[in-house]
mmCIF file of C-alpha atoms in Angstrom:
data_model
loop_
_atom_site.group_PDB
_atom_site.id
_atom_site.type_symbol
_atom_site.label_atom_id
_atom_site.label_comp_id
_atom_site.label_asym_id
_atom_site.label_seq_id
_atom_site.Cartn_x
_atom_site.Cartn_y
_atom_site.Cartn_z
ATOM 1 C CA MET A 15 -21.772 -7.872 61.356
ATOM 2 C CA ASP A 16 -22.820 -11.336 59.148
ATOM 3 C CA ASN A 17 -20.818 -13.973 60.616
ATOM 4 C CA PRO A 18 -18.145 -12.451 61.537
ATOM 5 C CA LEU A 19 -15.386 -15.111 61.772
ATOM 6 C CA VAL A 20 -13.499 -15.324 65.201
ATOM 7 C CA SER A 21 -9.774 -15.501 66.278
ATOM 8 C CA VAL A 22 -9.095 -16.764 69.589
ATOM 9 C CA ILE A 23 -5.571 -16.648 70.280
ATOM 10 C CA ILE A 24 -4.567 -18.635 73.216
ATOM 11 C CA THR A 25 -0.390 -17.963 74.379
ATOM 12 C CA ASN A 26 1.279 -20.892 76.524
ATOM 13 C CA TYR A 27 4.357 -21.749 77.893
ATOM 14 C CA ASN A 28 4.721 -24.256 79.667
ATOM 15 C CA TYR A 29 0.702 -24.913 80.839
ATOM 16 C CA SER A 30 0.600 -27.905 78.791
ATOM 17 C CA SER A 31 -1.317 -29.603 82.125
ATOM 18 C CA TYR A 32 -3.937 -27.128 80.916
ATOM 19 C CA LEU A 33 -3.562 -26.395 77.820
ATOM 20 C CA SER A 34 -5.687 -29.119 76.603
ATOM 21 C CA LYS A 35 -8.848 -27.580 78.420
ATOM 22 C CA ALA A 36 -8.615 -24.667 76.764
ATOM 23 C CA ILE A 37 -8.551 -25.711 73.837
ATOM 24 C CA ASP A 38 -11.691 -27.509 73.687
ATOM 25 C CA SER A 39 -12.756 -25.188 75.292
ATOM 26 C CA VAL A 40 -12.427 -22.996 71.666
ATOM 27 C CA LEU A 41 -13.871 -26.213 69.629
ATOM 28 C CA GLU A 42 -16.917 -27.009 71.858
ATOM 29 C CA GLN A 43 -18.069 -22.749 70.597
ATOM 30 C CA THR A 44 -21.624 -23.137 69.666
ATOM 31 C CA TYR A 45 -20.578 -20.451 67.444
ATOM 32 C CA SER A 46 -19.160 -22.155 64.742
ATOM 33 C CA ASN A 47 -16.824 -18.954 63.032
ATOM 34 C CA PHE A 48 -14.220 -19.198 64.072
ATOM 35 C CA GLU A 49 -9.916 -19.868 64.062
ATOM 36 C CA ILE A 50 -7.328 -21.090 66.894
ATOM 37 C CA ILE A 51 -4.327 -19.618 67.353
ATOM 38 C CA VAL A 52 -1.752 -21.018 69.671
ATOM 39 C CA VAL A 53 1.269 -19.213 70.648
ATOM 40 C CA ASP A 54 4.312 -21.412 71.895
ATOM 41 C CA ASP A 55 6.125 -18.817 74.195
ATOM 42 C CA GLY A 56 9.201 -20.772 74.187
ATOM 43 C CA SER A 57 7.397 -23.675 76.432
ATOM 44 C CA THR A 58 10.483 -26.132 78.167
ATOM 45 C CA ASP A 59 7.641 -28.852 79.450
ATOM 46 C CA ASN A 60 5.488 -30.851 77.362
ATOM 47 C CA SER A 61 3.442 -28.863 75.694
ATOM 48 C CA ARG A 62 4.420 -29.208 71.932
ATOM 49 C CA GLU A 63 3.173 -32.815 71.785
ATOM 50 C CA VAL A 64 0.146 -31.521 72.806
ATOM 51 C CA ILE A 65 -0.493 -28.808 69.911
ATOM 52 C CA SER A 66 0.695 -31.134 67.793
ATOM 53 C CA HIS A 67 -2.685 -33.743 68.749
ATOM 54 C CA TYR A 68 -4.692 -30.720 67.049
ATOM 55 C CA SER A 69 -2.868 -30.627 64.134
ATOM 56 C CA SER A 70 -5.279 -28.758 61.276
ATOM 57 C CA LYS A 71 -7.627 -27.861 64.397
ATOM 58 C CA VAL A 72 -5.385 -25.346 64.970
ATOM 59 C CA ILE A 73 -3.430 -22.320 63.289
ATOM 60 C CA THR A 74 0.418 -22.493 65.346
ATOM 61 C CA ILE A 75 2.739 -21.055 66.391
ATOM 62 C CA PHE A 76 6.237 -21.538 67.947
ATOM 63 C CA GLN A 77 8.894 -18.838 68.488
ATOM 64 C CA GLU A 78 11.466 -18.375 71.781
ATOM 65 C CA ASN A 79 10.705 -16.874 74.321
ATOM 66 C CA GLY A 80 9.588 -13.584 74.335
ATOM 67 C CA GLY A 81 7.269 -12.321 77.361
ATOM 68 C CA MET A 82 3.170 -12.659 77.375
ATOM 69 C CA SER A 83 3.388 -8.905 75.374
ATOM 70 C CA ALA A 84 4.881 -10.985 72.376
ATOM 71 C CA SER A 85 3.152 -13.776 72.277
ATOM 72 C CA ARG A 86 -0.325 -11.883 72.111
ATOM 73 C CA ASN A 87 1.553 -9.755 69.765
ATOM 74 C CA THR A 88 2.417 -12.676 67.743
ATOM 75 C CA GLY A 89 -0.344 -13.465 67.848
ATOM 76 C CA PHE A 90 -2.445 -11.039 66.890
ATOM 77 C CA GLU A 91 0.054 -10.445 63.847
ATOM 78 C CA LYS A 92 -0.633 -13.753 62.397
ATOM 79 C CA SER A 93 -4.878 -13.107 62.899
ATOM 80 C CA SER A 94 -7.574 -13.221 59.931
ATOM 81 C CA GLY A 95 -10.950 -12.215 62.071
ATOM 82 C CA GLU A 96 -13.466 -9.535 62.767
ATOM 83 C CA ILE A 97 -13.143 -9.627 66.066
ATOM 84 C CA ILE A 98 -9.944 -10.577 68.774
ATOM 85 C CA CYS A 99 -10.044 -12.660 71.905
ATOM 86 C CA PHE A 100 -7.586 -13.695 74.184
ATOM 87 C CA LEU A 101 -7.205 -17.485 76.135
ATOM 88 C CA ASP A 102 -4.996 -17.847 78.329
ATOM 89 C CA ALA A 103 -3.940 -21.218 77.893
ATOM 90 C CA ASP A 104 -5.001 -21.988 81.862
ATOM 91 C CA ASP A 105 -8.037 -20.624 80.926
ATOM 92 C CA TYR A 106 -11.215 -21.326 79.213
ATOM 93 C CA TYR A 107 -13.604 -20.316 77.604
ATOM 94 C CA HIS A 108 -18.200 -21.702 78.240
ATOM 95 C CA HIS A 109 -19.745 -22.984 75.821
ATOM 96 C CA ASP A 110 -21.438 -20.459 74.554
ATOM 97 C CA LYS A 111 -18.924 -17.099 74.884
ATOM 98 C CA LEU A 112 -17.925 -16.484 71.359
ATOM 99 C CA SER A 113 -21.618 -16.075 70.740
ATOM 100 C CA LYS A 114 -23.024 -14.219 72.331
ATOM 101 C CA VAL A 115 -20.152 -12.054 71.771
ATOM 102 C CA VAL A 116 -20.849 -12.128 68.139
ATOM 103 C CA LYS A 117 -24.561 -11.403 69.200
ATOM 104 C CA ALA A 118 -23.917 -8.128 71.070
ATOM 105 C CA PHE A 119 -21.536 -6.551 68.805
ATOM 106 C CA GLU A 120 -24.249 -7.528 66.725
ATOM 107 C CA ALA A 121 -26.793 -6.041 68.467
ATOM 108 C CA ASN A 122 -24.580 -2.982 69.501
ATOM 109 C CA PRO A 123 -22.568 -1.287 66.459
ATOM 110 C CA SER A 124 -21.255 1.262 69.007
ATOM 111 C CA TRP A 125 -19.550 -0.681 71.343
ATOM 112 C CA ILE A 126 -15.614 -1.181 69.917
ATOM 113 C CA PHE A 127 -14.555 -4.086 72.987
ATOM 114 C CA ILE A 128 -16.346 -6.674 75.702
ATOM 115 C CA SER A 129 -15.780 -7.442 79.488
ATOM 116 C CA HIS A 130 -17.418 -10.297 80.388
ATOM 117 C CA CYS A 131 -17.473 -11.629 83.948
ATOM 118 C CA TRP A 132 -15.956 -15.110 85.002
ATOM 119 C CA LYS A 133 -15.813 -17.927 87.070
ATOM 120 C CA THR A 134 -12.864 -18.933 89.380
ATOM 121 C CA VAL A 135 -11.993 -23.058 89.089
ATOM 122 C CA ASP A 136 -8.282 -24.307 91.271
ATOM 123 C CA LYS A 137 -5.750 -25.675 89.260
ATOM 124 C CA GLU A 138 -8.911 -29.481 88.965
ATOM 125 C CA GLY A 139 -11.273 -26.822 87.821
ATOM 126 C CA LYS A 140 -13.438 -27.319 90.470
ATOM 127 C CA VAL A 141 -15.210 -23.241 90.866
ATOM 128 C CA ILE A 142 -13.751 -21.126 94.165
ATOM 129 C CA GLY A 143 -15.282 -18.314 93.178
ATOM 130 C CA LYS A 144 -15.938 -15.572 90.388
ATOM 131 C CA SER A 145 -15.353 -12.444 89.730
ATOM 132 C CA THR A 146 -15.486 -8.837 91.748
ATOM 133 C CA SER A 147 -17.292 -7.265 89.263
ATOM 134 C CA ASP A 148 -20.192 -8.719 88.947
ATOM 135 C CA ARG A 149 -21.746 -5.273 87.195
ATOM 136 C CA LEU A 150 -19.608 -4.398 84.418
ATOM 137 C CA SER A 151 -19.069 -1.145 83.161
ATOM 138 C CA LYS A 152 -20.631 0.442 79.913
ATOM 139 C CA GLY A 153 -20.847 3.464 77.192
ATOM 140 C CA ASP A 154 -18.528 6.318 77.629
ATOM 141 C CA VAL A 155 -15.784 6.037 80.616
ATOM 142 C CA THR A 156 -13.652 7.774 79.618
ATOM 143 C CA PRO A 157 -14.580 10.432 82.379
ATOM 144 C CA TRP A 158 -14.011 7.353 85.265
ATOM 145 C CA LEU A 159 -10.569 6.445 83.845
ATOM 146 C CA ILE A 160 -9.178 10.440 84.133
ATOM 147 C CA LYS A 161 -10.943 10.874 87.398
ATOM 148 C CA TRP A 162 -10.749 7.270 88.578
ATOM 149 C CA GLY A 163 -7.637 5.627 86.899
ATOM 150 C CA LYS A 164 -10.147 2.542 86.200
ATOM 151 C CA TYR A 165 -13.639 2.116 86.059
ATOM 152 C CA ALA A 166 -15.482 -2.664 86.227
ATOM 153 C CA SER A 167 -13.958 -4.428 83.652
ATOM 154 C CA GLY A 168 -13.129 -7.490 82.319
ATOM 155 C CA ILE A 169 -9.329 -9.451 82.947
ATOM 156 C CA THR A 170 -7.654 -10.964 79.791
ATOM 157 C CA SER A 171 -9.428 -14.066 78.218
ATOM 158 C CA ALA A 172 -12.538 -12.324 79.322
ATOM 159 C CA LEU A 173 -12.080 -9.664 76.483
ATOM 160 C CA ALA A 174 -13.694 -9.367 72.739
ATOM 161 C CA PHE A 175 -11.871 -7.124 70.576
ATOM 162 C CA LYS A 176 -13.729 -5.637 67.159
ATOM 163 C CA ARG A 177 -9.806 -5.999 64.673
ATOM 164 C CA ASP A 178 -10.648 -2.813 63.329
ATOM 165 C CA VAL A 179 -9.935 -0.397 66.516
ATOM 166 C CA LEU A 180 -7.880 -2.636 68.593
ATOM 167 C CA GLN A 181 -5.189 -2.790 65.876
ATOM 168 C CA MET A 182 -5.237 1.482 66.374
ATOM 169 C CA ILE A 183 -3.282 0.535 69.260
ATOM 170 C CA MET A 184 -1.136 -2.429 69.403
ATOM 171 C CA PRO A 185 0.933 -4.242 69.378
ATOM 172 C CA VAL A 186 0.386 -3.869 73.758
ATOM 173 C CA ARG A 187 3.513 -2.645 75.061
ATOM 174 C CA GLY A 188 4.215 -2.524 79.325
ATOM 175 C CA ASN A 189 5.789 -4.978 81.640
ATOM 176 C CA CYS A 190 1.632 -5.158 83.307
ATOM 177 C CA GLY A 191 -0.734 -7.497 81.409
ATOM 178 C CA ILE A 192 -3.052 -6.869 78.523
ATOM 179 C CA ASP A 193 -5.826 -5.987 80.051
ATOM 180 C CA SER A 194 -4.574 -3.377 81.788
ATOM 181 C CA PHE A 195 -2.921 -2.042 78.060
ATOM 182 C CA LEU A 196 -6.117 -2.350 76.866
ATOM 183 C CA ASN A 197 -8.246 -1.416 79.637
ATOM 184 C CA SER A 198 -6.395 1.901 79.564
ATOM 185 C CA LYS A 199 -6.002 2.506 76.407
ATOM 186 C CA LEU A 200 -8.948 1.105 74.452
ATOM 187 C CA PRO A 201 -12.256 3.463 75.799
ATOM 188 C CA PHE A 202 -10.730 6.729 73.956
ATOM 189 C CA TYR A 203 -11.664 5.191 70.299
ATOM 190 C CA GLY A 204 -15.462 4.377 71.517
ATOM 191 C CA ASP A 205 -17.545 3.094 73.551
ATOM 192 C CA VAL A 206 -17.172 -0.051 75.755
ATOM 193 C CA GLY A 207 -19.541 -3.171 76.805
ATOM 194 C CA SER A 208 -20.121 -5.495 78.350
ATOM 195 C CA LEU A 209 -22.189 -8.758 79.790
ATOM 196 C CA ASN A 210 -22.586 -9.242 82.603
ATOM 197 C CA GLU A 211 -22.390 -12.792 83.570
ATOM 198 C CA PRO A 212 -19.635 -15.685 83.526
ATOM 199 C CA LEU A 213 -18.663 -16.666 79.773
ATOM 200 C CA MET A 214 -15.283 -18.138 81.465
ATOM 201 C CA PHE A 215 -13.353 -19.859 83.212
ATOM 202 C CA TYR A 216 -10.575 -18.073 85.139
ATOM 203 C CA ARG A 217 -8.246 -20.618 87.117
ATOM 204 C CA ILE A 218 -5.162 -20.059 90.415
ATOM 205 C CA HIS A 219 -3.179 -22.107 90.172
ATOM 206 C CA GLY A 220 -0.173 -20.235 92.758
ATOM 207 C CA LYS A 221 1.816 -19.660 89.227
ATOM 208 C CA ASN A 222 -0.650 -17.121 87.359
ATOM 209 C CA ILE A 223 -0.059 -13.377 88.164
ATOM 210 C CA ARG A 224 -3.539 -12.411 89.202
ATOM 211 C CA ALA A 225 -2.942 -15.530 91.617
ATOM 212 C CA HIS A 226 -2.071 -13.993 95.633
ATOM 213 C CA SER A 227 1.229 -12.150 94.541
ATOM 214 C CA LYS A 228 3.311 -10.102 97.607
ATOM 215 C CA ASN A 229 4.745 -9.187 94.640
ATOM 216 C CA LEU A 230 5.123 -5.090 96.142
ATOM 217 C CA SER A 231 6.442 -3.249 93.897
ATOM 218 C CA ARG A 232 4.932 -4.892 90.617
ATOM 219 C CA LEU A 233 2.288 -3.831 91.742
ATOM 220 C CA ILE A 234 3.012 -0.426 92.557
ATOM 221 C CA GLN A 235 4.987 -0.326 89.406
ATOM 222 C CA GLN A 236 1.962 -1.921 87.238
ATOM 223 C CA ARG A 237 -0.721 1.012 89.129
ATOM 224 C CA GLU A 238 1.910 3.584 87.364
ATOM 225 C CA LEU A 239 2.140 1.823 84.072
ATOM 226 C CA ILE A 240 -1.935 1.727 83.230
ATOM 227 C CA ALA A 241 -0.863 5.325 84.703
ATOM 228 C CA SER A 242 0.979 6.491 82.245
ATOM 229 C CA PHE A 243 -1.458 4.721 79.234
ATOM 230 C CA ILE A 244 -4.508 6.861 80.773
ATOM 231 C CA ASN A 245 -2.518 9.427 79.838
ATOM 232 C CA GLU A 246 -1.198 8.189 76.489
ATOM 233 C CA ALA A 247 -4.331 7.448 75.281
ATOM 234 C CA ALA A 248 -6.286 11.209 76.787
ATOM 235 C CA GLN A 249 -3.207 13.481 75.152
ATOM 236 C CA GLN A 250 -2.661 11.737 71.392
ATOM 237 C CA LYS A 251 -7.471 11.523 71.339
ATOM 238 C CA GLY A 252 -6.977 16.049 72.438
ATOM 239 C CA PHE A 253 -8.019 15.062 75.947
ATOM 240 C CA THR A 254 -7.397 18.123 78.531
ATOM 241 C CA ASP A 255 -7.365 16.559 81.754
ATOM 242 C CA SER A 256 -5.291 13.745 82.604
ATOM 243 C CA PHE A 257 -5.183 11.234 85.473
ATOM 244 C CA ASP A 258 -2.919 12.286 89.147
ATOM 245 C CA LEU A 259 -2.567 9.191 90.258
ATOM 246 C CA SER A 260 -3.141 10.847 93.875
ATOM 247 C CA ARG A 261 -6.725 9.572 93.101
ATOM 248 C CA ASP A 262 -5.772 5.851 92.256
ATOM 249 C CA VAL A 263 -7.039 3.818 95.553
ATOM 250 C CA ASP A 264 -5.434 0.542 94.524
ATOM 251 C CA TYR A 265 -2.445 2.788 94.494
ATOM 252 C CA LEU A 266 -2.354 4.702 97.931
ATOM 253 C CA SER A 267 -3.590 1.283 99.249
ATOM 254 C CA TYR A 268 -0.323 0.170 97.708
ATOM 255 C CA LYS A 269 1.870 2.864 98.754
ATOM 256 C CA ALA A 270 0.879 2.591 102.397
ATOM 257 C CA ILE A 271 1.812 -1.160 102.247
ATOM 258 C CA GLU A 272 4.841 -0.297 101.177
ATOM 259 C CA LYS A 273 6.094 2.208 104.456
ATOM 260 C CA GLY A 274 4.830 -0.799 106.660
ATOM 261 C CA GLY A 275 1.179 1.281 106.899
ATOM 262 C CA GLY A 276 -0.881 3.919 106.751
ATOM 263 C CA ASN A 277 -1.659 6.734 109.574
ATOM 264 C CA LEU A 278 -5.094 7.649 109.750
ATOM 265 C CA ASN A 279 -4.978 9.902 107.535
ATOM 266 C CA GLU A 280 -4.409 7.917 104.971
ATOM 267 C CA ILE A 281 -6.182 5.666 105.728
ATOM 268 C CA PHE A 282 -9.281 7.975 106.052
ATOM 269 C CA ARG A 283 -8.964 9.480 103.471
ATOM 270 C CA ILE A 284 -8.452 5.568 100.881
ATOM 271 C CA ALA A 285 -11.658 4.534 102.670
ATOM 272 C CA TYR A 286 -13.345 7.660 102.037
ATOM 273 C CA LEU A 287 -12.471 7.459 98.321
ATOM 274 C CA SER A 288 -12.587 4.032 97.623
ATOM 275 C CA ILE A 289 -16.548 4.995 98.602
ATOM 276 C CA ARG A 290 -16.596 7.605 96.231
ATOM 277 C CA GLU A 291 -14.679 5.443 93.512
ATOM 278 C CA SER A 292 -17.215 3.033 93.731
ATOM 279 C CA ILE A 293 -20.195 5.194 93.711
ATOM 280 C CA ASP A 294 -19.368 7.136 90.564
ATOM 281 C CA ILE A 295 -17.916 4.185 89.103
ATOM 282 C CA GLY A 296 -21.646 2.245 89.315
ATOM 283 C CA ARG A 297 -20.211 -0.873 90.731
ATOM 284 C CA SER A 298 -22.667 -3.635 92.863
ATOM 285 C CA PRO A 299 -22.787 -3.889 96.296
ATOM 286 C CA ARG A 300 -20.454 -6.507 96.290
ATOM 287 C CA ASP A 301 -17.824 -5.743 94.789
ATOM 288 C CA SER A 302 -17.621 -1.998 96.180
ATOM 289 C CA PHE A 303 -17.136 -3.450 99.950
ATOM 290 C CA ILE A 304 -14.474 -5.996 98.833
ATOM 291 C CA ARG A 305 -12.718 -3.284 97.159
ATOM 292 C CA PHE A 306 -13.516 -1.261 99.532
ATOM 293 C CA MET A 307 -12.751 -3.367 103.122
ATOM 294 C CA SER A 308 -9.664 -5.132 101.094
ATOM 295 C CA ARG A 309 -8.197 -1.635 100.557
ATOM 296 C CA THR A 310 -8.892 0.231 103.968
ATOM 297 C CA ILE A 311 -7.477 -3.310 105.581
ATOM 298 C CA SER A 312 -4.593 -2.962 103.938
ATOM 299 C CA ALA A 313 -3.723 0.096 105.156
ATOM 300 C CA LEU A 314 -3.731 -0.594 108.312
ATOM 301 C CA PRO A 315 -0.179 -1.002 110.086
ATOM 302 C CA GLY A 316 0.381 -4.936 109.395
ATOM 303 C CA GLN A 317 -2.390 -5.749 107.754
ATOM 304 C CA GLY A 318 -1.101 -5.101 104.011
ATOM 305 C CA THR A 319 0.903 -8.484 103.442
ATOM 306 C CA LEU A 320 -1.481 -10.168 104.491
ATOM 307 C CA ILE A 321 -4.480 -8.983 102.158
ATOM 308 C CA LEU A 322 -2.227 -9.181 99.387
ATOM 309 C CA GLU A 323 -0.314 -13.283 99.841
ATOM 310 C CA TYR A 324 -4.126 -14.384 101.378
ATOM 311 C CA GLY A 325 -7.148 -12.130 99.603
ATOM 312 C CA LEU A 326 -9.778 -10.683 101.821
ATOM 313 C CA ARG A 327 -11.005 -14.124 102.289
ATOM 314 C CA GLY A 328 -8.626 -15.442 103.007
ATOM 315 C CA TYR A 329 -7.436 -12.984 105.615
ATOM 316 C CA ILE A 330 -10.769 -12.530 106.974
ATOM 317 C CA ARG A 331 -10.933 -17.106 107.733
ATOM 318 C CA SER A 332 -6.705 -16.870 109.068
ATOM 319 C CA LYS A 333 -7.597 -14.455 111.452
ATOM 320 C CA ILE A 334 -11.078 -15.931 112.700
ATOM 321 C CA PHE A 335 -9.382 -19.500 112.766
ATOM 322 C CA SER A 336 -6.094 -17.652 115.133
ATOM 323 C CA VAL A 337 -8.960 -16.160 117.267
ATOM 324 C CA LYS A 338 -9.721 -20.004 117.834
#
C-alpha cells in the first residue's frame, strides 16, 4: 500500500446531536487521503440539516430506514477505498487513527483487518473509562474461535479492513452488529492485526446497543447467531472442527440468568471456563478479571439482571451503597 485511499463510512439514525463530532473527527485526521461516506438511515430529527453543512466534504446517502446492517452495506457499496473503516455517528476517532492504521497495514502485509482499543465517554464527551480488552489478539485466531467462540477483538468503530478481503463476505447479515459478523467470519480468511492503544472514543448515552442492556433474549440470540457465523465460515474454508455453544462462557451465563440463576455445578463451570478461556486467548489481567467477575456473579441467583443493567462497576457500587 502506497498512500492508500481510506473510506470512512459513518452510519446515522437520529444522532444529529453527535453527528458533527463524528464527521469532524475524520476531517481532522493527520492522514489526508480519505473519503467520508455518511449514510443517513431515515432519520426523523435534524440530521439532514447537520449533514448539509459539510457540502462536498462528504459523500451523502439518504435512505429509508432499514437498520444498521443495511446502512453499512449501502456505505460499503458506495465506497472506493483500499481500506475500509466504519464509524457509528455517536462515536468519534482519535486524530491519528487513520495514520496509524495505514502504517500498521504497510508494516504487516499479512493482516487483513485491524482492531484497536478505545476510550469510553459519556454523552457530553467526558472520558469515563476504557475498553475492557486492553490487549487485543493478533495472528491466526481461528483456533480460539472454534474453541471459545471469541478472541480479544475490537468493536465496530475500532476496526479497519482491507477492502479486497472484506468484499469476500459482504454484505452484512443478521441482527447482531457488524462487529460480531465481521469478527466471527473474517479471521478464516487471514491474519488479524491489533494496535493496543485507544484510537477511538466510544460514547455511552443510554440508547446505543452496548449501553448496559437487560434485553436477555437478544443477548442470547446474538451468541447463537455468532456461533452460526463461525461454523459457516469454518465449513466454507474447509475446517473439520466446529464451535460448540456449550463452551461459550457468555452464553452459559446468559442462560443461567434466564432461569433465575445457576446451580453450584453450573456456577463452577462458568468460573472455570472463564479462567481457561482468558489464559488460552492471552487476555490481560484486567480484562480477565472483569470477565470472570461479571460472568460468575451473573450466574448467581438473582444477580444476573443487575450485572446486565449496571455493569460490574455499577453493580459493585450499588452493593456498597446498599450496605451503607
